[in-house]
């Protein structure tokens, strides 16, 4: 995985968008949609949508083999497993066995293989580049995150009505919000209004 910033722009179906950096590409991937009440946020409607997401930085895995419907199904299963595992860790609950099995299954496939360009100053992914390899790379990153030093820094946004999860990699470990310009500012505004209401 490239050493560049994580994060994506998320779009609210009710209007508006904001930049959200989950602190890990696998967690960014967990926020591409979902089932049930999260279906309105779905961005991976067809195999090509998955290929387009994987091609974006920092992963920048441009598919040389078209994504299949089966790979899209596997991607959504991995996405749900990452989501479930991240929320369990954030709540200090045991990880769901099904999520662990799904992540391990995805990680068992061959991952993306980095390849140095001829000039020796840039790198890409060795061809062929398949979605299954990219999913393996994401699953392996999640395994490292859950078993590594930042495991205790996986958090859910402190807002009552925001389920976004992130890894707090800040030095003081004081991150509370999915994004300061979204939930952080809303919290500040609510606190200000509450103070104004109680001030004589």
PDB file of C-alpha atoms in Angstrom:
ATOM      1  CA  UNK A   1       0.000   0.000   0.000  1.00  0.00           C
ATOM      2  CA  UNK A   2       1.284   3.441  -0.854  1.00  0.00           C
ATOM      3  CA  UNK A   3       2.576   5.767   1.838  1.00  0.00           C
ATOM      4  CA  UNK A   4       0.099   8.528   1.116  1.00  0.00           C
ATOM      5  CA  UNK A   5      -2.924   9.942   2.839  1.00  0.00           C
ATOM      6  CA  UNK A   6      -6.004   7.836   3.350  1.00  0.00           C
ATOM      7  CA  UNK A   7      -9.505   9.275   3.286  1.00  0.00           C
ATOM      8  CA  UNK A   8     -12.367   9.807   0.868  1.00  0.00           C
ATOM      9  CA  UNK A   9     -15.176  12.258   0.254  1.00  0.00           C
ATOM     10  CA  UNK A  10     -18.431  10.800   1.589  1.00  0.00           C
ATOM     11  CA  UNK A  11     -21.799  11.923   0.223  1.00  0.00           C
ATOM     12  CA  UNK A  12     -24.892  12.159   2.394  1.00  0.00           C
ATOM     13  CA  UNK A  13     -28.017  11.063   0.444  1.00  0.00           C
ATOM     14  CA  UNK A  14     -29.881  13.904   2.184  1.00  0.00           C
ATOM     15  CA  UNK A  15     -27.449  16.362   0.644  1.00  0.00           C
ATOM     16  CA  UNK A  16     -23.936  17.587   1.290  1.00  0.00           C
ATOM     17  CA  UNK A  17     -20.575  15.879   1.366  1.00  0.00           C
ATOM     18  CA  UNK A  18     -17.504  15.933   3.582  1.00  0.00           C
ATOM     19  CA  UNK A  19     -14.002  14.494   3.665  1.00  0.00           C
ATOM     20  CA  UNK A  20     -13.650  11.582   6.058  1.00  0.00           C
ATOM     21  CA  UNK A  21     -10.301   9.978   6.825  1.00  0.00           C
ATOM     22  CA  UNK A  22     -10.730   6.672   8.625  1.00  0.00           C
ATOM     23  CA  UNK A  23      -6.955   6.416   9.078  1.00  0.00           C
ATOM     24  CA  UNK A  24      -6.664   3.111   7.185  1.00  0.00           C
ATOM     25  CA  UNK A  25      -7.642   2.127   3.649  1.00  0.00           C
ATOM     26  CA  UNK A  26      -9.518  -0.954   4.921  1.00  0.00           C
ATOM     27  CA  UNK A  27     -11.661   1.288   7.142  1.00  0.00           C
ATOM     28  CA  UNK A  28     -12.229   3.724   4.269  1.00  0.00           C
ATOM     29  CA  UNK A  29     -13.466   0.697   2.319  1.00  0.00           C
ATOM     30  CA  UNK A  30     -15.871  -0.224   5.144  1.00  0.00           C
ATOM     31  CA  UNK A  31     -17.673   3.079   4.520  1.00  0.00           C
ATOM     32  CA  UNK A  32     -18.580   2.457   0.857  1.00  0.00           C
ATOM     33  CA  UNK A  33     -22.136   1.345   1.684  1.00  0.00           C
ATOM     34  CA  UNK A  34     -23.937  -1.495   3.364  1.00  0.00           C
ATOM     35  CA  UNK A  35     -27.153  -3.382   3.942  1.00  0.00           C
ATOM     36  CA  UNK A  36     -30.391  -2.418   5.652  1.00  0.00           C
ATOM     37  CA  UNK A  37     -30.449   1.193   6.804  1.00  0.00           C
ATOM     38  CA  UNK A  38     -27.006   1.752   5.243  1.00  0.00           C
ATOM     39  CA  UNK A  39     -28.201   0.765   1.755  1.00  0.00           C
ATOM     40  CA  UNK A  40     -28.840   4.447   0.937  1.00  0.00           C
ATOM     41  CA  UNK A  41     -25.067   5.000   1.169  1.00  0.00           C
ATOM     42  CA  UNK A  42     -24.217   2.185  -1.274  1.00  0.00           C
ATOM     43  CA  UNK A  43     -21.571   3.148  -3.830  1.00  0.00           C
ATOM     44  CA  UNK A  44     -20.625  -0.321  -5.141  1.00  0.00           C
ATOM     45  CA  UNK A  45     -23.617  -1.061  -7.352  1.00  0.00           C
ATOM     46  CA  UNK A  46     -21.807  -2.971 -10.098  1.00  0.00           C
ATOM     47  CA  UNK A  47     -18.404  -4.643 -10.536  1.00  0.00           C
ATOM     48  CA  UNK A  48     -16.992  -1.601 -12.348  1.00  0.00           C
ATOM     49  CA  UNK A  49     -17.764   0.561  -9.285  1.00  0.00           C
ATOM     50  CA  UNK A  50     -15.495  -1.664  -7.192  1.00  0.00           C
ATOM     51  CA  UNK A  51     -12.734  -1.405  -9.803  1.00  0.00           C
ATOM     52  CA  UNK A  52     -13.061   2.377  -9.800  1.00  0.00           C
ATOM     53  CA  UNK A  53     -12.854   2.575  -5.981  1.00  0.00           C
ATOM     54  CA  UNK A  54      -9.763   0.346  -5.857  1.00  0.00           C
ATOM     55  CA  UNK A  55      -8.069   2.422  -8.567  1.00  0.00           C
ATOM     56  CA  UNK A  56      -8.208   5.588  -6.440  1.00  0.00           C
ATOM     57  CA  UNK A  57      -5.206   6.596  -4.278  1.00  0.00           C
ATOM     58  CA  UNK A  58      -3.723   5.587  -1.960  1.00  0.00           C
ATOM     59  CA  UNK A  59      -4.314   1.967  -3.033  1.00  0.00           C
ATOM     60  CA  UNK A  60      -4.196   2.960  -6.728  1.00  0.00           C
ATOM     61  CA  UNK A  61      -4.812  -0.614  -7.871  1.00  0.00           C
ATOM     62  CA  UNK A  62      -5.906  -0.205 -11.478  1.00  0.00           C
ATOM     63  CA  UNK A  63      -7.486  -3.491 -12.513  1.00  0.00           C
ATOM     64  CA  UNK A  64      -5.903  -5.200 -15.513  1.00  0.00           C
ATOM     65  CA  UNK A  65      -8.535  -7.964 -15.279  1.00  0.00           C
ATOM     66  CA  UNK A  66     -12.187  -6.819 -15.172  1.00  0.00           C
ATOM     67  CA  UNK A  67     -13.914  -7.168 -11.789  1.00  0.00           C
ATOM     68  CA  UNK A  68     -16.468  -9.998 -11.739  1.00  0.00           C
ATOM     69  CA  UNK A  69     -19.873 -10.169 -10.054  1.00  0.00           C
ATOM     70  CA  UNK A  70     -18.467 -12.844  -7.735  1.00  0.00           C
ATOM     71  CA  UNK A  71     -15.636 -10.505  -6.678  1.00  0.00           C
ATOM     72  CA  UNK A  72     -18.160  -7.737  -5.989  1.00  0.00           C
ATOM     73  CA  UNK A  73     -20.110 -10.123  -3.733  1.00  0.00           C
ATOM     74  CA  UNK A  74     -16.884 -11.081  -1.934  1.00  0.00           C
ATOM     75  CA  UNK A  75     -15.966  -7.395  -1.581  1.00  0.00           C
ATOM     76  CA  UNK A  76     -19.288  -6.585   0.082  1.00  0.00           C
ATOM     77  CA  UNK A  77     -18.877  -9.532   2.465  1.00  0.00           C
ATOM     78  CA  UNK A  78     -15.368  -8.339   3.383  1.00  0.00           C
ATOM     79  CA  UNK A  79     -16.637  -4.778   3.782  1.00  0.00           C
ATOM     80  CA  UNK A  80     -19.309  -5.928   6.241  1.00  0.00           C
ATOM     81  CA  UNK A  81     -16.780  -8.044   8.147  1.00  0.00           C
ATOM     82  CA  UNK A  82     -14.393  -5.082   8.487  1.00  0.00           C
ATOM     83  CA  UNK A  83     -17.286  -2.872   9.633  1.00  0.00           C
ATOM     84  CA  UNK A  84     -18.460  -5.430  12.210  1.00  0.00           C
ATOM     85  CA  UNK A  85     -14.952  -6.097  13.522  1.00  0.00           C
ATOM     86  CA  UNK A  86     -14.115  -2.376  13.775  1.00  0.00           C
ATOM     87  CA  UNK A  87     -17.299  -1.600  15.702  1.00  0.00           C
ATOM     88  CA  UNK A  88     -16.734  -4.547  18.026  1.00  0.00           C
ATOM     89  CA  UNK A  89     -13.174  -3.422  18.758  1.00  0.00           C
ATOM     90  CA  UNK A  90     -14.299   0.196  19.258  1.00  0.00           C
ATOM     91  CA  UNK A  91     -16.912  -1.004  21.783  1.00  0.00           C
ATOM     92  CA  UNK A  92     -14.376  -3.339  23.440  1.00  0.00           C
ATOM     93  CA  UNK A  93     -16.507  -6.364  22.571  1.00  0.00           C
ATOM     94  CA  UNK A  94     -15.172  -9.713  21.303  1.00  0.00           C
ATOM     95  CA  UNK A  95     -14.829  -9.776  17.523  1.00  0.00           C
ATOM     96  CA  UNK A  96     -17.690 -11.618  15.769  1.00  0.00           C
ATOM     97  CA  UNK A  97     -16.492 -15.076  14.686  1.00  0.00           C
ATOM     98  CA  UNK A  98     -18.078 -14.688  11.259  1.00  0.00           C
ATOM     99  CA  UNK A  99     -16.280 -11.405  10.631  1.00  0.00           C
ATOM    100  CA  UNK A 100     -12.934 -12.912  11.649  1.00  0.00           C
ATOM    101  CA  UNK A 101     -13.495 -15.896   9.327  1.00  0.00           C
ATOM    102  CA  UNK A 102     -14.418 -13.638   6.390  1.00  0.00           C
ATOM    103  CA  UNK A 103     -11.378 -11.386   6.887  1.00  0.00           C
ATOM    104  CA  UNK A 104      -9.066 -14.408   7.185  1.00  0.00           C
ATOM    105  CA  UNK A 105     -10.582 -15.998   4.080  1.00  0.00           C
ATOM    106  CA  UNK A 106     -10.013 -12.843   2.025  1.00  0.00           C
ATOM    107  CA  UNK A 107      -6.458 -12.477   3.355  1.00  0.00           C
ATOM    108  CA  UNK A 108      -5.613 -16.062   2.362  1.00  0.00           C
ATOM    109  CA  UNK A 109      -5.688 -15.131  -1.334  1.00  0.00           C
ATOM    110  CA  UNK A 110      -2.537 -13.768  -2.977  1.00  0.00           C
ATOM    111  CA  UNK A 111      -2.238 -10.017  -2.312  1.00  0.00           C
ATOM    112  CA  UNK A 112      -1.185  -7.220  -4.625  1.00  0.00           C
ATOM    113  CA  UNK A 113       2.541  -7.420  -5.404  1.00  0.00           C
ATOM    114  CA  UNK A 114       4.478  -4.132  -5.441  1.00  0.00           C
ATOM    115  CA  UNK A 115       6.741  -3.592  -8.416  1.00  0.00           C
ATOM    116  CA  UNK A 116       9.469  -0.980  -8.812  1.00  0.00           C
ATOM    117  CA  UNK A 117       9.316   0.990 -12.052  1.00  0.00           C
ATOM    118  CA  UNK A 118      12.329   0.877 -14.387  1.00  0.00           C
ATOM    119  CA  UNK A 119      13.434   4.377 -13.327  1.00  0.00           C
ATOM    120  CA  UNK A 120      13.642   3.094  -9.758  1.00  0.00           C
ATOM    121  CA  UNK A 121      11.866   6.073  -8.178  1.00  0.00           C
ATOM    122  CA  UNK A 122       8.211   5.019  -8.428  1.00  0.00           C
ATOM    123  CA  UNK A 123       6.301   1.814  -7.811  1.00  0.00           C
ATOM    124  CA  UNK A 124       3.121   0.214  -9.035  1.00  0.00           C
ATOM    125  CA  UNK A 125       1.462  -3.174  -8.762  1.00  0.00           C
ATOM    126  CA  UNK A 126       2.781  -6.155 -10.733  1.00  0.00           C
ATOM    127  CA  UNK A 127       0.345  -7.357 -13.387  1.00  0.00           C
ATOM    128  CA  UNK A 128      -2.083  -8.933 -13.597  1.00  0.00           C
ATOM    129  CA  UNK A 129      -3.986  -6.792 -11.060  1.00  0.00           C
ATOM    130  CA  UNK A 130      -7.169  -8.519  -9.912  1.00  0.00           C
ATOM    131  CA  UNK A 131      -9.852  -7.440  -7.447  1.00  0.00           C
ATOM    132  CA  UNK A 132      -9.281 -10.579  -5.356  1.00  0.00           C
ATOM    133  CA  UNK A 133      -5.674  -9.460  -4.785  1.00  0.00           C
ATOM    134  CA  UNK A 134      -6.794  -5.982  -3.741  1.00  0.00           C
ATOM    135  CA  UNK A 135      -9.333  -7.469  -1.321  1.00  0.00           C
ATOM    136  CA  UNK A 136      -6.594  -9.659   0.143  1.00  0.00           C
ATOM    137  CA  UNK A 137      -4.426  -6.568   0.645  1.00  0.00           C
ATOM    138  CA  UNK A 138      -7.296  -4.772   2.418  1.00  0.00           C
ATOM    139  CA  UNK A 139      -7.995  -7.820   4.611  1.00  0.00           C
ATOM    140  CA  UNK A 140      -4.309  -8.106   5.547  1.00  0.00           C
ATOM    141  CA  UNK A 141      -4.256  -4.419   6.493  1.00  0.00           C
ATOM    142  CA  UNK A 142      -7.286  -5.011   8.751  1.00  0.00           C
ATOM    143  CA  UNK A 143      -5.544  -7.976  10.388  1.00  0.00           C
ATOM    144  CA  UNK A 144      -2.471  -5.801  11.071  1.00  0.00           C
ATOM    145  CA  UNK A 145      -4.694  -3.056  12.458  1.00  0.00           C
ATOM    146  CA  UNK A 146      -6.642  -5.372  14.793  1.00  0.00           C
ATOM    147  CA  UNK A 147      -3.528  -7.160  16.044  1.00  0.00           C
ATOM    148  CA  UNK A 148      -1.127  -4.204  16.119  1.00  0.00           C
ATOM    149  CA  UNK A 149      -0.313  -1.254  18.385  1.00  0.00           C
ATOM    150  CA  UNK A 150      -3.213   0.891  17.092  1.00  0.00           C
ATOM    151  CA  UNK A 151      -5.836  -1.748  17.902  1.00  0.00           C
ATOM    152  CA  UNK A 152      -6.934   0.151  21.002  1.00  0.00           C
ATOM    153  CA  UNK A 153      -7.238   3.347  18.957  1.00  0.00           C
ATOM    154  CA  UNK A 154     -10.130   2.097  16.780  1.00  0.00           C
ATOM    155  CA  UNK A 155     -13.024   4.383  17.678  1.00  0.00           C
ATOM    156  CA  UNK A 156     -16.575   5.215  16.707  1.00  0.00           C
ATOM    157  CA  UNK A 157     -17.442   8.880  16.206  1.00  0.00           C
ATOM    158  CA  UNK A 158     -18.481  10.440  19.538  1.00  0.00           C
ATOM    159  CA  UNK A 159     -21.649  11.882  18.004  1.00  0.00           C
ATOM    160  CA  UNK A 160     -24.802  10.079  19.151  1.00  0.00           C
ATOM    161  CA  UNK A 161     -26.114   9.655  15.618  1.00  0.00           C
ATOM    162  CA  UNK A 162     -22.914   8.931  13.654  1.00  0.00           C
ATOM    163  CA  UNK A 163     -21.724   5.318  13.227  1.00  0.00           C
ATOM    164  CA  UNK A 164     -18.492   6.095  11.345  1.00  0.00           C
ATOM    165  CA  UNK A 165     -15.402   4.309  12.666  1.00  0.00           C
ATOM    166  CA  UNK A 166     -11.765   5.355  12.410  1.00  0.00           C
ATOM    167  CA  UNK A 167      -8.347   4.608  13.822  1.00  0.00           C
ATOM    168  CA  UNK A 168      -6.981   7.497  15.851  1.00  0.00           C
ATOM    169  CA  UNK A 169      -3.341   7.723  14.829  1.00  0.00           C
ATOM    170  CA  UNK A 170      -2.851  11.210  16.266  1.00  0.00           C
ATOM    171  CA  UNK A 171       0.027  11.530  18.718  1.00  0.00           C
ATOM    172  CA  UNK A 172      -2.136  12.452  21.746  1.00  0.00           C
ATOM    173  CA  UNK A 173      -4.833   9.923  20.822  1.00  0.00           C
ATOM    174  CA  UNK A 174      -7.529  12.534  21.363  1.00  0.00           C
ATOM    175  CA  UNK A 175      -9.556  12.289  18.149  1.00  0.00           C
ATOM    176  CA  UNK A 176     -13.286  12.055  18.914  1.00  0.00           C
ATOM    177  CA  UNK A 177     -15.059  12.913  15.685  1.00  0.00           C
ATOM    178  CA  UNK A 178     -15.369  11.400  12.218  1.00  0.00           C
ATOM    179  CA  UNK A 179     -14.571  14.879  10.896  1.00  0.00           C
ATOM    180  CA  UNK A 180     -14.262  18.158  12.767  1.00  0.00           C
ATOM    181  CA  UNK A 181     -16.141  20.020  10.020  1.00  0.00           C
ATOM    182  CA  UNK A 182     -19.085  17.632  10.404  1.00  0.00           C
ATOM    183  CA  UNK A 183     -19.813  16.097  13.802  1.00  0.00           C
ATOM    184  CA  UNK A 184     -17.213  18.151  15.682  1.00  0.00           C
ATOM    185  CA  UNK A 185     -18.733  21.437  14.564  1.00  0.00           C
ATOM    186  CA  UNK A 186     -22.269  20.186  15.186  1.00  0.00           C
ATOM    187  CA  UNK A 187     -21.273  19.297  18.732  1.00  0.00           C
ATOM    188  CA  UNK A 188     -19.708  22.729  19.271  1.00  0.00           C
ATOM    189  CA  UNK A 189     -22.842  24.418  17.926  1.00  0.00           C
ATOM    190  CA  UNK A 190     -25.143  22.352  20.171  1.00  0.00           C
ATOM    191  CA  UNK A 191     -22.962  23.093  23.202  1.00  0.00           C
ATOM    192  CA  UNK A 192     -22.992  26.820  22.383  1.00  0.00           C
ATOM    193  CA  UNK A 193     -26.792  26.854  22.027  1.00  0.00           C
ATOM    194  CA  UNK A 194     -27.167  24.976  25.310  1.00  0.00           C
ATOM    195  CA  UNK A 195     -24.958  27.536  27.086  1.00  0.00           C
ATOM    196  CA  UNK A 196     -26.871  30.431  25.542  1.00  0.00           C
ATOM    197  CA  UNK A 197     -30.181  28.899  26.649  1.00  0.00           C
ATOM    198  CA  UNK A 198     -29.018  28.657  30.280  1.00  0.00           C
ATOM    199  CA  UNK A 199     -27.215  32.016  30.462  1.00  0.00           C
ATOM    200  CA  UNK A 200     -29.346  34.766  32.072  1.00  0.00           C
TER     201      UNK A 200
END
